[in-house]
Every structure is written in C-alpha cells, then in structure tokens.
Amino acid sequence: MMDTGTVRHSNEQAFNIQVSGLVQGVGFRPTVWNLAQRHDIRGRVSNNGKGVQILVAGEEGNVRKFMADLTQHPPPLAKIAEVFTFPIALSDVPENTFVITDSEHSLVQTGIVPDAAPCPECVAEIFDPFARRYRYPFTNCTHCGPRLTIQNGIPYDRPSTTMKDFALCEACLKEYQNPQDRRFHAQPIACYTCGPKVWIERTDGKPVAVHSYTMLDDADAGCSLLRQGHILAIKGLGGFQLACDATREEAVSRLRALKQREGKPLALMARDLEVIRRYCAVGKVEAELLQSPAAPIVILNRHRDISLAPDVAPGMSTYGFMLPNSPLHHLILHRMAHPIVLTSGNHSGEPQWIDNDQARVQLKDIAGFMVLHNRGIAQRVDDSVVKVMGQVPRVLRRSRGYAPTPVWLPAGFEHAPAILAMGGELKNTFCLLKNGQALLSHHIGDLENSLVYADYQRAISHYQLLFEQRPDIIAVDLHPEYLSSKLGRAQANLGQLPIFEIQHHHAHLAACLAENGVPVNTEPVLGVILDGLGYGEDHTIWGGEFLLADYASFTRVGTFKPVPMPGGTQAIKEPWRNTYAHVMAGMGWPQFAMNYSGLPLCEFLEKKPRRMLDRMLSNRINSPLASSCGRLFDAAAAAMGICPERVLHEGQAPMEMEALVDDKTLFHEDEALAYPFSILRLKHSGLPYVEPLGMWQALLGDLVLNTPVPVMAARFHKGLANVICRMVKHCSQSPDGQERLHTVVLSGGVFQNQVLFELVKIRLETEGFKVLSHKQVPMNDGGLALGQAAIAAARCLKSRREGDSTCV
C-alpha cells in the first residue's frame, strides 16, 4: 500500500467511481494515484471484478478536475468502456491520504488486455549498456509486455500469471511499489536477478559450441545462427516460431518443405521500418500499424525491382511483414540487416507448440537450434494479420495484440443472456457474450485437425474461467457436420440449454452490424455476403448471397447462379472441376468444343474423366449445388491458367489472380470491355441471380485472342464488381421501383480481395449507399462467432418482448 498526505477541507465531496473496460494490467491504478496527488484528493483505488473501483474525497473543483483527467488521459493501453459515479458519505472515505489497496475478487465483468509489443522506453532500455536491464529479453512495464498469454485468472495480479514462480528481487520490488515508476504494479516485471532466462539448445542433443556462435549472449547467438543459414525454433509470446534468413533461398525452401507448408505465403519480421521499406511500399497508415502496441503482420505491396527468396510468397504481389513484438525478438534481430521468415512453430495444419518439452520433440525435424526460455505460456496465441483497404486498417486474423479486447455491443444488447457462440469450421474463433460485451477469442484455426480441435476446447474452457462466464444459451452454425456445431449441440444437451442454429451468411452480416454499432432494433439492411461456402436454409451450399436482414431474421433476395461442385470438397482443391461445371452449366460441352476446340483449355479439360464427371453432374452424385462466389473465382482463374490443376491452400487461385490484375486495364480501359454478367431469375423460386454466361463468352474470347492474363484478371474483377452493384440496386428497390433501403453491408472472405472490395465500395458510395464493412473483426469466418452471438441475443430479446419463456 502506498499513500501520501492530503489536507481535509470543509467543502469536501465524496464519490464512488467504478471504471469498466480494459483497465487492469495497464497501469490504471498508478495513474489514478498520480492524478490524486495532482488534485489533492484522498481515498483509495483497487481492482475488482468489474474493473477499477475508486473512492475519492476532496474539494468540489478538485474532484471535478480529477474526474476529467481520469477519462481524458488514461494509460496508453487502457480502453475505458463506462464510468459510473455515485455520491457517498464522507465517512465512507476515512483515509487521510490516497492509497492503492489490494485487489478485491468479485464476479468478473472486466476485460483482459491483449499482449503489447515493447514500448519505446523499454526498447531503449534493453539497448542501453548502462541500464539495469541491458539486453534482458523479458523487459516490460505497465505500458507493454505479455498479458493474455501469461494470464491464468482474474484479477490480473502476479499470482494469477505464469510469473507467479518468479519472486521479485529487491530492486524490482522497489519499482513495483513506487507509484511514480512506470513499473508500478506491472505484474510481469523481472530482471536478470529474479526473472526468466533464455538459452540455446541444439535439437540433435549435442552441446552448443558456445565459442562458435555466442556473441553478446544467447539471443545474439540466435542472430549469428540465422545469418549462417540455420533454421531456429524461437519461443515467442504466444508459442514457438520457426525462423530463417528470408534472403537465403535454400533456407526458406528447406523450412517450407520440412514444415510441409505448400504455397501459402510465409510471415516476415524485420528489425525496423527501414528494412521493410527496402522491399515494400509502407504508407503512413501501414507504418502506424507496424509500430502499434498490437504489432500485427501487415500485408504490404512489394517493390518490383527487389525481392526476397522466391519461396517466401510464391505467386503473390505482397509480403506480410511485422516488427519485433517482444524484447527477445528485438535482441535477436538487432544485427540482422535483412528480414527473417517468422512462421508458427508447428507442422502445417497443427497448432503452434507452447511447451518446451513438446517443442523439442515436435520441431526437431525442422529446426537445428532452439531459443528457449522458462516463462510459461498460459494461452497459445498466433500473430494477427491486418491489411489496409480503402485507406482503413482491416483485421483479417484477430489474435495477438487484439484478442481478447471485447467488442462493446450497441444499445439493447446489455439485457441479453450469457451466450457461447461456437464459430465455424475454418479460421475458427468462438465468442462469449456477457453484460453487453462480445468477447471474441483469438484465432484458433481449422478444426479438421484433431490437435487444433483439442486446443479449441481447451481455449473455450480457459476463456470461461478467465471471464467467469457460464452460458445460458449456445449458438452454432446451421451446418450439421461442422465440428464446432456438433460440440455446441453436445454441450447444450449436457447442460439442457437452449440452442440457436444460425445461418452462415446471416452471421457474417450480423457480425458487421455489431462491430459498426448498429442498434439491436435496427431496420433491415441489404447484405452482400460473398465467400466459399456456407450451409443454406434450403440445404444447398450458399456463397454469393444478397440478404435483406436485421439481427433477428433475414430474407434471401438475390444470389449467384447455383452450379454443381463435381467431387464435393475435391472441387475446392482442384479448380478445373469448377471450370468444367460452369462450362457444362452455361453452354454444354458440344457448344464449348465447337467454338473453342483450339484452346489449350479445351484440350486440358478433354483429358479429364469427362464421362464420369458428366454422370456425376447429371445424377447429382457428390456434386452439390453451390451459389458460391469463391468457386466462381476458382473457375475463372483456372480457365486463365492460374492454378488449374490443384491449389496448395485455400484461396490460392483467387489470390494469385488478384496479384496479376493490370492497373491500367482496371482504371483506364473502356468499361465496355469489362466482362459482362446478367441478372436473371431462377425458374422455380423466381429469385434474382447473377448469370455468368456472358462473362464466360468474353473470357474465352480473350483466350482465343491471346489476351494477357493480367488484362483478363482486371476485366473479370471489373465485371464482377459491376454486377454486384447492379444487384444491390435491384434488391434495394421495392416491387414498384421505389428505393426501400440505403445501407449495404459487405462481408465474407471474398471481400478480402482488395481490388473487388474497393471497386464495389467506391461505386456503391458514389451511388448514394451507406456501406458498412469490417475493421476490427475479420470479414472471413474468423468473425462468424460474433455474428452468431449477436443473432442469438437479438432473437432471445425479441422472444422476451413477445412473452416467450424459452430464453432465460
């Protein structure tokens, strides 16, 4: 407890102030203490389950100034959600001084702060030869350092973290107890004397030749090993990472092969912006992102005249760069004049390892050396990924640095019951809804891997422990075979809880509404939801949908042409199958062969097992109908010769087509040359749909003319954007032609395509529509759980209003 004398006055007032939000573990109490000294306030401050409680007494003017400073000048990592102030009796504040008291445990309603990259003061300290923490790999303060990855419980105090076994030395304890020190009550602080240690091991068990590798210390030795071409396994903030010199072609290719990561771009880290700018264009917004406390991977456009090893990002026009996110990374990269590959420490598809002993076994066939330490990792957390589109940062993978920052839901949701939303199958996240806050988890991954699925279950339990949340309702995706949905149904049955099955694309739309603060009782909006696939209410696969919706319900008012997927999921892996299906659905083989028999595409498809494929298509054998925009992209890309045979990862063909787009064609060519789509109506339902036959005729005609693929890619994107905007205008009108809505939501993984997203957004805004899109929550399936939670909450609140007792 720290106090200081305060003089009492006759005109004192007293208040109980409760501050909620991300206010624990960020230096909030010492900030309050310092403000109390500045404004001659007495009382006390403590952490509790709701956040921070402050009891204050002082002259009226001083108290008013204190409260203003409290909200206007919080600590750098704090995010205040609400401040409740209640008058109390002066006798409730017996202190003659202002003191910081121990944490009070009560029902948890506060947030947990994400991990934060080292602040400038701590970075300067680790490189200052005269500082006590010179080159100490675990330097941190209240403004930076680990949070979620070391936290076992709430309140956020040292005994509730993986630092509990490291007792503070006398020097650190003095800093910890000094309110004027930036390490006052910083739970993870340590130094060489009392804190965790770093060391290097060989994965073959042989002793490390210290004289050969060590420079200043083991972290510096890691740099020497990277420069010599070795692959390292580094224990980072949220798990192990695999690293090598990104300019060494042999090292990068070896890492990719041993990790079994085919084709997918590898993440990069550089010591500073200057290094990144040698290889990529870095604008003001991108620079701010890279240097932010979140320190995410930022997708950047590559320079054409200089590149890293070809296997870093094959077929791409971008690199994914980040800056060091821990003191250890800063120390390893300090002498590294060029970038390193820094990818998750696992075999492809598995979760990254967090335990030293497990990593020694699992990564020994990939890395030659390991940079280890003895600070435990409480929660596995991957790096976040952000891309600037439409001049706005948009989170594509929400993890380290962002999770578990709550999404504060708009008005009305504070009355919703506690909900657990299970998320999807790919890019999974889950979501806890509690007291009007949506606690969206960090990125989990693809649940089809048994290790990822097990980690998913552990993470749900860990979050429920941290936030003391037990659900009253469970929300799942409508798909009957999603592992997340099966688990949710099992938990609902076990706990005898109501379960809400949420349509996939409605969840995408609702997630966008929620993060944009749209009230629960909103009027319907028009959603354009484009992705690979999602289970539809008609038991077919949807993926190119126009929905008229609010939170509680939706109506499908438009779609893309339903085309079979021959081979089912095999069509996702082999794009040519989608090309063949579109050819057969649009014109049939006789017409195609008659008009385009001289094309290499025709010869390519002719060699496929057409007889078997035709039987599958005609008899609907393992060929589900799909109105998927993602599969349309696959089909068009394969026809252009982009990944026709097989893709190595999800979205590879569309990503490579986007990378090839010719800017001159995109922005300056006559609009008449954009590939034409039409809007027709489905025979049985009368539902408007996007018909791609005109596009195929134009694309095939360009193949006959040997039109360059970059030109074709640009024309495809322009044509697709045009018809999306036409469909929006069509669906936004009432039957008598009058406009009935003006707000449009853009969501779904296809809109990660920057070219398409910006074309559609700009055109719709030019035509007078208000466009809502994602920023803090992924537009891909990483945002589904938020939408599921919001829909379940809205339906429950609606049922309550209507007198239905199903919802508690």
CSV table of C-alpha atoms in Angstrom, one decimal, residues 5 10 34 165 220 241 335 395 427 438 466 468 494 498 502 514 575 592 602 616 622 634 643 651 666 696 735 746:
chain,number,residue,atom,x,y,z
A,5,GLY,CA,-0.8,13.1,3.0
A,10,SER,CA,-14.8,21.8,4.9
A,34,ASN,CA,-0.7,10.3,-9.5
A,165,ASP,CA,7.1,-18.6,-9.5
A,220,ASP,CA,22.7,-12.6,-30.1
A,241,GLN,CA,8.0,-19.8,-34.1
A,335,ARG,CA,22.3,-7.1,-36.0
A,395,VAL,CA,-8.1,-7.1,-39.4
A,427,LYS,CA,-10.5,-19.9,-39.3
A,438,ALA,CA,-18.8,-9.8,-27.0
A,466,LEU,CA,-10.9,-16.1,-17.1
A,468,GLU,CA,-16.3,-16.4,-15.1
A,494,LEU,CA,-25.5,-31.9,-21.5
A,498,PRO,CA,-31.4,-23.7,-25.5
A,502,ILE,CA,-27.5,-19.6,-37.2
A,514,ALA,CA,-22.4,-5.4,-34.4
A,575,PRO,CA,-10.2,-25.6,-59.6
A,592,PHE,CA,-17.9,-25.3,-76.0
A,602,CYS,CA,-10.4,-27.3,-74.2
A,616,MET,CA,-21.9,-37.2,-61.5
A,622,ASN,CA,-21.3,-36.0,-54.9
A,634,ASP,CA,-11.7,-20.6,-58.8
A,643,CYS,CA,-3.6,-23.0,-60.6
A,651,GLY,CA,-8.0,-19.2,-51.8
A,666,LEU,CA,-8.6,-1.8,-64.2
A,696,TRP,CA,-17.5,-16.9,-69.9
A,735,PRO,CA,-41.7,-4.1,-56.4
A,746,LEU,CA,-20.2,-6.1,-47.3
